[in-house]
Amino acid sequence: CCPTWEGDGSFCGALSGRGSCQDVSITDLPNGPQFPHSGIDDKERWPLVFYNRTCQCAANYMGFNCGDCKFGYSGANCGQRRERIRRNIFQLTSAEKNKVIAYLNLAKNTISKDYVISTGTYAEMNNGSNPLFAEISVYDLFVWMHYYASRDAFLGGPNNVWTDIDFAHESAAFLPWHRVYLLHWENEIRKLTGDQDFTIPYWDWRDSQECV
């Protein structure tokens, strides 16, 4: 799965030195004791159940087609360092808060031009011969990503699930997974709105005496 970069029409922007199509490389280490199964759920050895080649981006490029800049970089060739600061939501002006809400509403009502979501397991897709995918809004894409990473593992058959591990929360990946998740979400909002300075405001709850 190596899409073309629209900038030069080549897979992974290879003609512009952005990246190349490579075999997906994943670890052969076994799962932890929280998940004593193998070869059952689509999330295992991700993403090999759906594709086995992807863009390997060079330099400061990233993205499914190497069309984006790595986090913290900008410019036509992604060579400029760019620092962005997340702010406390209580320090935003009313206009700044309204802009954040407007961006969220836009994302909620704009179909993603880059992504679709799976609406069934690979087995339900009959090994790919019956594709089950659907369009989704930019906002709901990230709702779905969070659900997909944290949902119960499917073991086959009705109501046959493994509930003892939530890979997005009940494992060592909790902090790094959510950090990358939020960085990608910010990036999609920037691409949608054209506001390259957008960051997610944070809520510092440490001094809160009640729900405000």
PDB file of C-alpha atoms in Angstrom:
ATOM      1  CA  CYS A   1       0.000   0.000   0.000  1.00  0.00           C
ATOM      2  CA  CYS A   2       2.196   2.818  -1.314  1.00  0.00           C
ATOM      3  CA  PRO A   3       0.083   5.766  -2.525  1.00  0.00           C
ATOM      4  CA  THR A   4       1.397   8.396  -4.901  1.00  0.00           C
ATOM      5  CA  TRP A   5       2.372  11.870  -3.749  1.00  0.00           C
ATOM      6  CA  GLU A   6       0.435  14.404  -5.806  1.00  0.00           C
ATOM      7  CA  GLY A   7       3.452  16.707  -5.915  1.00  0.00           C
ATOM      8  CA  ASP A   8       5.246  14.573  -8.498  1.00  0.00           C
ATOM      9  CA  GLY A   9       2.862  11.678  -9.178  1.00  0.00           C
ATOM     10  CA  SER A  10       5.296   9.014  -7.968  1.00  0.00           C
ATOM     11  CA  PHE A  11       4.801   6.408  -5.267  1.00  0.00           C
ATOM     12  CA  CYS A  12       5.826   7.888  -1.900  1.00  0.00           C
ATOM     13  CA  GLY A  13       7.211  10.967  -3.696  1.00  0.00           C
ATOM     14  CA  ALA A  14      10.202   8.868  -4.764  1.00  0.00           C
ATOM     15  CA  LEU A  15      11.015  11.113  -7.742  1.00  0.00           C
ATOM     16  CA  SER A  16      11.465  14.023  -5.325  1.00  0.00           C
ATOM     17  CA  GLY A  17      13.495  12.035  -2.809  1.00  0.00           C
ATOM     18  CA  ARG A  18      10.711  11.990  -0.243  1.00  0.00           C
ATOM     19  CA  GLY A  19      10.588   8.239   0.282  1.00  0.00           C
ATOM     20  CA  SER A  20      10.278   4.785  -1.232  1.00  0.00           C
ATOM     21  CA  CYS A  21       7.947   1.797  -1.113  1.00  0.00           C
ATOM     22  CA  GLN A  22       9.290  -0.813   1.313  1.00  0.00           C
ATOM     23  CA  ASP A  23       8.178  -4.065   2.910  1.00  0.00           C
ATOM     24  CA  VAL A  24       6.577  -3.534   6.303  1.00  0.00           C
ATOM     25  CA  SER A  25       8.983  -4.578   9.043  1.00  0.00           C
ATOM     26  CA  ILE A  26       7.574  -5.613  12.405  1.00  0.00           C
ATOM     27  CA  THR A  27       8.966  -7.345  15.455  1.00  0.00           C
ATOM     28  CA  ASP A  28       8.895 -11.104  15.839  1.00  0.00           C
ATOM     29  CA  LEU A  29       8.766 -10.824  19.615  1.00  0.00           C
ATOM     30  CA  PRO A  30       5.791 -12.631  21.194  1.00  0.00           C
ATOM     31  CA  ASN A  31       2.839 -10.821  22.717  1.00  0.00           C
ATOM     32  CA  GLY A  32       2.889 -10.149  26.434  1.00  0.00           C
ATOM     33  CA  PRO A  33       1.043 -12.389  28.906  1.00  0.00           C
ATOM     34  CA  GLN A  34      -2.000 -10.105  28.728  1.00  0.00           C
ATOM     35  CA  PHE A  35      -2.820 -11.540  25.279  1.00  0.00           C
ATOM     36  CA  PRO A  36      -2.097 -15.290  25.074  1.00  0.00           C
ATOM     37  CA  HIS A  37      -3.349 -15.648  21.493  1.00  0.00           C
ATOM     38  CA  SER A  38      -1.804 -15.552  18.046  1.00  0.00           C
ATOM     39  CA  GLY A  39      -3.148 -15.092  14.537  1.00  0.00           C
ATOM     40  CA  ILE A  40      -6.716 -14.342  15.615  1.00  0.00           C
ATOM     41  CA  ASP A  41      -7.362 -10.598  15.799  1.00  0.00           C
ATOM     42  CA  ASP A  42      -6.710  -8.182  12.900  1.00  0.00           C
ATOM     43  CA  LYS A  43      -4.660  -5.916  15.170  1.00  0.00           C
ATOM     44  CA  GLU A  44      -1.980  -8.552  15.708  1.00  0.00           C
ATOM     45  CA  ARG A  45       1.233  -7.895  13.776  1.00  0.00           C
ATOM     46  CA  TRP A  46      -0.393  -4.704  12.481  1.00  0.00           C
ATOM     47  CA  PRO A  47      -0.816  -3.861   9.630  1.00  0.00           C
ATOM     48  CA  LEU A  48       0.097  -7.106   7.862  1.00  0.00           C
ATOM     49  CA  VAL A  49      -3.470  -8.400   7.718  1.00  0.00           C
ATOM     50  CA  PHE A  50      -4.362  -5.531   5.363  1.00  0.00           C
ATOM     51  CA  TYR A  51      -1.109  -4.660   3.570  1.00  0.00           C
ATOM     52  CA  ASN A  52       2.546  -5.618   3.634  1.00  0.00           C
ATOM     53  CA  ARG A  53       4.236  -2.668   1.915  1.00  0.00           C
ATOM     54  CA  THR A  54       4.164   0.986   2.893  1.00  0.00           C
ATOM     55  CA  CYS A  55       6.004   4.244   2.297  1.00  0.00           C
ATOM     56  CA  GLN A  56       9.294   4.608   4.137  1.00  0.00           C
ATOM     57  CA  CYS A  57       9.872   8.351   4.270  1.00  0.00           C
ATOM     58  CA  ALA A  58      13.288  10.017   4.110  1.00  0.00           C
ATOM     59  CA  ALA A  59      14.724  13.092   5.831  1.00  0.00           C
ATOM     60  CA  ASN A  60      11.980  15.137   7.565  1.00  0.00           C
ATOM     61  CA  TYR A  61       9.067  13.781   5.517  1.00  0.00           C
ATOM     62  CA  MET A  62       6.259  11.634   6.884  1.00  0.00           C
ATOM     63  CA  GLY A  63       2.734  10.497   6.078  1.00  0.00           C
ATOM     64  CA  PHE A  64       1.134   7.627   4.176  1.00  0.00           C
ATOM     65  CA  ASN A  65       2.599   9.032   0.934  1.00  0.00           C
ATOM     66  CA  CYS A  66       5.487  11.046   2.469  1.00  0.00           C
ATOM     67  CA  GLY A  67       3.527  14.191   1.625  1.00  0.00           C
ATOM     68  CA  ASP A  68       3.681  15.723   5.115  1.00  0.00           C
ATOM     69  CA  CYS A  69       6.482  17.136   7.244  1.00  0.00           C
ATOM     70  CA  LYS A  70       7.556  15.403  10.429  1.00  0.00           C
ATOM     71  CA  PHE A  71       6.175  16.942  13.592  1.00  0.00           C
ATOM     72  CA  GLY A  72       8.141  20.075  14.376  1.00  0.00           C
ATOM     73  CA  TYR A  73       9.134  20.797  10.773  1.00  0.00           C
ATOM     74  CA  SER A  74       7.619  22.876   7.972  1.00  0.00           C
ATOM     75  CA  GLY A  75       8.431  24.366   4.583  1.00  0.00           C
ATOM     76  CA  ALA A  76       8.312  23.097   1.018  1.00  0.00           C
ATOM     77  CA  ASN A  77      11.138  20.643   1.719  1.00  0.00           C
ATOM     78  CA  CYS A  78      10.343  20.189   5.428  1.00  0.00           C
ATOM     79  CA  GLY A  79      13.685  21.703   6.382  1.00  0.00           C
ATOM     80  CA  GLN A  80      12.517  24.442   8.738  1.00  0.00           C
ATOM     81  CA  ARG A  81      12.171  23.798  12.455  1.00  0.00           C
ATOM     82  CA  ARG A  82       8.833  25.057  13.748  1.00  0.00           C
ATOM     83  CA  GLU A  83       7.916  25.237  17.404  1.00  0.00           C
ATOM     84  CA  ARG A  84       4.280  25.239  18.413  1.00  0.00           C
ATOM     85  CA  ILE A  85       3.057  25.790  21.979  1.00  0.00           C
ATOM     86  CA  ARG A  86      -0.057  24.204  23.449  1.00  0.00           C
ATOM     87  CA  ARG A  87      -1.862  26.638  25.738  1.00  0.00           C
ATOM     88  CA  ASN A  88      -4.019  26.312  28.827  1.00  0.00           C
ATOM     89  CA  ILE A  89      -7.632  26.571  27.709  1.00  0.00           C
ATOM     90  CA  PHE A  90      -8.377  28.995  30.575  1.00  0.00           C
ATOM     91  CA  GLN A  91      -5.853  31.421  29.081  1.00  0.00           C
ATOM     92  CA  LEU A  92      -7.541  31.557  25.676  1.00  0.00           C
ATOM     93  CA  THR A  93      -9.660  34.541  24.749  1.00  0.00           C
ATOM     94  CA  SER A  94     -13.301  34.033  23.818  1.00  0.00           C
ATOM     95  CA  ALA A  95     -12.377  34.476  20.167  1.00  0.00           C
ATOM     96  CA  GLU A  96      -9.640  31.843  20.437  1.00  0.00           C
ATOM     97  CA  LYS A  97     -12.007  29.393  22.133  1.00  0.00           C
ATOM     98  CA  ASN A  98     -14.623  29.994  19.455  1.00  0.00           C
ATOM     99  CA  LYS A  99     -12.015  29.304  16.769  1.00  0.00           C
ATOM    100  CA  VAL A 100     -11.141  25.964  18.341  1.00  0.00           C
ATOM    101  CA  ILE A 101     -14.825  25.015  18.469  1.00  0.00           C
ATOM    102  CA  ALA A 102     -15.321  26.137  14.862  1.00  0.00           C
ATOM    103  CA  TYR A 103     -12.394  23.958  13.779  1.00  0.00           C
ATOM    104  CA  LEU A 104     -13.854  20.958  15.595  1.00  0.00           C
ATOM    105  CA  ASN A 105     -17.245  21.526  13.980  1.00  0.00           C
ATOM    106  CA  LEU A 106     -15.595  21.782  10.560  1.00  0.00           C
ATOM    107  CA  ALA A 107     -13.709  18.541  11.165  1.00  0.00           C
ATOM    108  CA  LYS A 108     -16.901  16.857  12.344  1.00  0.00           C
ATOM    109  CA  ASN A 109     -18.695  17.814   9.135  1.00  0.00           C
ATOM    110  CA  THR A 110     -15.920  17.276   6.576  1.00  0.00           C
ATOM    111  CA  ILE A 111     -15.371  13.854   5.012  1.00  0.00           C
ATOM    112  CA  SER A 112     -11.704  12.867   5.069  1.00  0.00           C
ATOM    113  CA  LYS A 113     -10.209  12.903   1.585  1.00  0.00           C
ATOM    114  CA  ASP A 114      -7.359  10.609   2.619  1.00  0.00           C
ATOM    115  CA  TYR A 115      -8.806   7.904   4.853  1.00  0.00           C
ATOM    116  CA  VAL A 116     -11.590   5.336   5.080  1.00  0.00           C
ATOM    117  CA  ILE A 117     -12.323   2.965   7.957  1.00  0.00           C
ATOM    118  CA  SER A 118     -12.949  -0.766   8.013  1.00  0.00           C
ATOM    119  CA  THR A 119     -16.483  -1.774   8.957  1.00  0.00           C
ATOM    120  CA  GLY A 120     -15.716  -5.466   9.352  1.00  0.00           C
ATOM    121  CA  THR A 121     -12.929  -7.871  10.133  1.00  0.00           C
ATOM    122  CA  TYR A 122     -10.645  -9.263   7.451  1.00  0.00           C
ATOM    123  CA  ALA A 123     -12.400 -12.615   7.822  1.00  0.00           C
ATOM    124  CA  GLU A 124     -15.757 -10.915   7.215  1.00  0.00           C
ATOM    125  CA  MET A 125     -14.213  -9.371   4.114  1.00  0.00           C
ATOM    126  CA  ASN A 126     -13.576 -12.929   2.874  1.00  0.00           C
ATOM    127  CA  ASN A 127      -9.826 -12.358   2.778  1.00  0.00           C
ATOM    128  CA  GLY A 128     -10.260  -9.089   0.916  1.00  0.00           C
ATOM    129  CA  SER A 129     -12.610 -10.210  -1.853  1.00  0.00           C
ATOM    130  CA  ASN A 130     -15.540  -8.446  -0.155  1.00  0.00           C
ATOM    131  CA  PRO A 131     -14.150  -5.056   0.957  1.00  0.00           C
ATOM    132  CA  LEU A 132     -15.953  -3.502   3.917  1.00  0.00           C
ATOM    133  CA  PHE A 133     -14.887   0.125   4.208  1.00  0.00           C
ATOM    134  CA  ALA A 134     -16.705   3.420   4.725  1.00  0.00           C
ATOM    135  CA  GLU A 135     -15.979   7.117   4.461  1.00  0.00           C
ATOM    136  CA  ILE A 136     -15.697   9.077   7.691  1.00  0.00           C
ATOM    137  CA  SER A 137     -15.303  12.664   8.825  1.00  0.00           C
ATOM    138  CA  VAL A 138     -11.919  14.025   9.861  1.00  0.00           C
ATOM    139  CA  TYR A 139     -13.047  14.256  13.494  1.00  0.00           C
ATOM    140  CA  ASP A 140     -14.724  10.843  13.628  1.00  0.00           C
ATOM    141  CA  LEU A 141     -11.659   9.246  12.038  1.00  0.00           C
ATOM    142  CA  PHE A 142      -9.807   9.889  15.289  1.00  0.00           C
ATOM    143  CA  VAL A 143     -12.739   8.701  17.369  1.00  0.00           C
ATOM    144  CA  TRP A 144     -12.610   5.481  15.352  1.00  0.00           C
ATOM    145  CA  MET A 145      -8.812   5.160  15.654  1.00  0.00           C
ATOM    146  CA  HIS A 146      -9.083   5.416  19.435  1.00  0.00           C
ATOM    147  CA  TYR A 147     -11.864   2.834  19.467  1.00  0.00           C
ATOM    148  CA  TYR A 148      -9.970   0.453  17.176  1.00  0.00           C
ATOM    149  CA  ALA A 149      -6.809   0.523  19.271  1.00  0.00           C
ATOM    150  CA  SER A 150      -8.667  -0.014  22.541  1.00  0.00           C
ATOM    151  CA  ARG A 151     -11.524  -2.343  21.589  1.00  0.00           C
ATOM    152  CA  ASP A 152     -11.725  -5.943  22.800  1.00  0.00           C
ATOM    153  CA  ALA A 153      -9.845  -8.506  20.716  1.00  0.00           C
ATOM    154  CA  PHE A 154     -12.076 -10.638  18.487  1.00  0.00           C
ATOM    155  CA  LEU A 155     -11.454 -14.366  18.938  1.00  0.00           C
ATOM    156  CA  GLY A 156     -13.954 -15.584  16.336  1.00  0.00           C
ATOM    157  CA  GLY A 157     -17.664 -16.315  16.601  1.00  0.00           C
ATOM    158  CA  PRO A 158     -20.443 -14.252  18.194  1.00  0.00           C
ATOM    159  CA  ASN A 159     -19.633 -12.612  21.530  1.00  0.00           C
ATOM    160  CA  ASN A 160     -16.261 -14.382  21.654  1.00  0.00           C
ATOM    161  CA  VAL A 161     -13.895 -11.598  22.681  1.00  0.00           C
ATOM    162  CA  TRP A 162     -10.810 -11.158  24.860  1.00  0.00           C
ATOM    163  CA  THR A 163     -11.429  -8.354  27.351  1.00  0.00           C
ATOM    164  CA  ASP A 164      -8.285  -8.578  29.460  1.00  0.00           C
ATOM    165  CA  ILE A 165      -6.184  -6.069  27.513  1.00  0.00           C
ATOM    166  CA  ASP A 166      -6.810  -2.620  26.068  1.00  0.00           C
ATOM    167  CA  PHE A 167      -3.762  -1.985  23.884  1.00  0.00           C
ATOM    168  CA  ALA A 168      -4.165   1.820  23.934  1.00  0.00           C
ATOM    169  CA  HIS A 169      -4.510   2.143  27.703  1.00  0.00           C
ATOM    170  CA  GLU A 170      -3.641  -0.989  29.664  1.00  0.00           C
ATOM    171  CA  SER A 171      -0.096  -1.428  28.414  1.00  0.00           C
ATOM    172  CA  ALA A 172       3.276   0.291  28.157  1.00  0.00           C
ATOM    173  CA  ALA A 173       2.135   2.155  25.034  1.00  0.00           C
ATOM    174  CA  PHE A 174      -0.378   4.325  26.910  1.00  0.00           C
ATOM    175  CA  LEU A 175       1.655   7.559  26.996  1.00  0.00           C
ATOM    176  CA  PRO A 176       3.572   7.347  23.686  1.00  0.00           C
ATOM    177  CA  TRP A 177       0.521   6.105  21.753  1.00  0.00           C
ATOM    178  CA  HIS A 178      -1.630   9.035  22.882  1.00  0.00           C
ATOM    179  CA  ARG A 179       1.160  11.557  22.273  1.00  0.00           C
ATOM    180  CA  VAL A 180       1.525  10.473  18.644  1.00  0.00           C
ATOM    181  CA  TYR A 181      -2.267  10.217  18.315  1.00  0.00           C
ATOM    182  CA  LEU A 182      -2.737  13.859  19.363  1.00  0.00           C
ATOM    183  CA  LEU A 183       0.108  15.031  17.110  1.00  0.00           C
ATOM    184  CA  HIS A 184      -1.568  13.390  14.124  1.00  0.00           C
ATOM    185  CA  TRP A 185      -4.919  14.894  15.110  1.00  0.00           C
ATOM    186  CA  GLU A 186      -3.444  18.384  15.315  1.00  0.00           C
ATOM    187  CA  ASN A 187      -1.806  17.846  11.918  1.00  0.00           C
ATOM    188  CA  GLU A 188      -5.093  16.861  10.266  1.00  0.00           C
ATOM    189  CA  ILE A 189      -6.813  19.947  11.710  1.00  0.00           C
ATOM    190  CA  ARG A 190      -4.015  22.140  10.312  1.00  0.00           C
ATOM    191  CA  LYS A 191      -4.342  20.582   6.869  1.00  0.00           C
ATOM    192  CA  LEU A 192      -8.123  20.993   6.952  1.00  0.00           C
ATOM    193  CA  THR A 193      -8.150  24.632   8.104  1.00  0.00           C
ATOM    194  CA  GLY A 194      -4.854  25.916   6.686  1.00  0.00           C
ATOM    195  CA  ASP A 195      -4.007  27.217  10.175  1.00  0.00           C
ATOM    196  CA  GLN A 196      -0.420  26.052  10.609  1.00  0.00           C
ATOM    197  CA  ASP A 197      -0.261  27.453  14.151  1.00  0.00           C
ATOM    198  CA  PHE A 198      -3.165  25.365  15.503  1.00  0.00           C
ATOM    199  CA  THR A 199      -2.509  23.374  18.668  1.00  0.00           C
ATOM    200  CA  ILE A 200      -4.834  21.543  21.020  1.00  0.00           C
ATOM    201  CA  PRO A 201      -5.466  23.541  24.190  1.00  0.00           C
ATOM    202  CA  TYR A 202      -4.937  21.619  27.405  1.00  0.00           C
ATOM    203  CA  TRP A 203      -6.837  21.622  30.689  1.00  0.00           C
ATOM    204  CA  ASP A 204      -4.702  21.882  33.843  1.00  0.00           C
ATOM    205  CA  TRP A 205      -6.981  20.283  36.418  1.00  0.00           C
ATOM    206  CA  ARG A 206      -4.495  20.208  39.325  1.00  0.00           C
ATOM    207  CA  ASP A 207      -5.910  23.227  41.176  1.00  0.00           C
ATOM    208  CA  SER A 208      -9.574  22.597  40.370  1.00  0.00           C
ATOM    209  CA  GLN A 209     -11.760  22.434  43.421  1.00  0.00           C
ATOM    210  CA  GLU A 210     -14.871  21.507  41.453  1.00  0.00           C
ATOM    211  CA  CYS A 211     -15.896  20.717  37.900  1.00  0.00           C
ATOM    212  CA  VAL A 212     -15.541  24.008  35.996  1.00  0.00           C
TER     213      VAL A 212
END
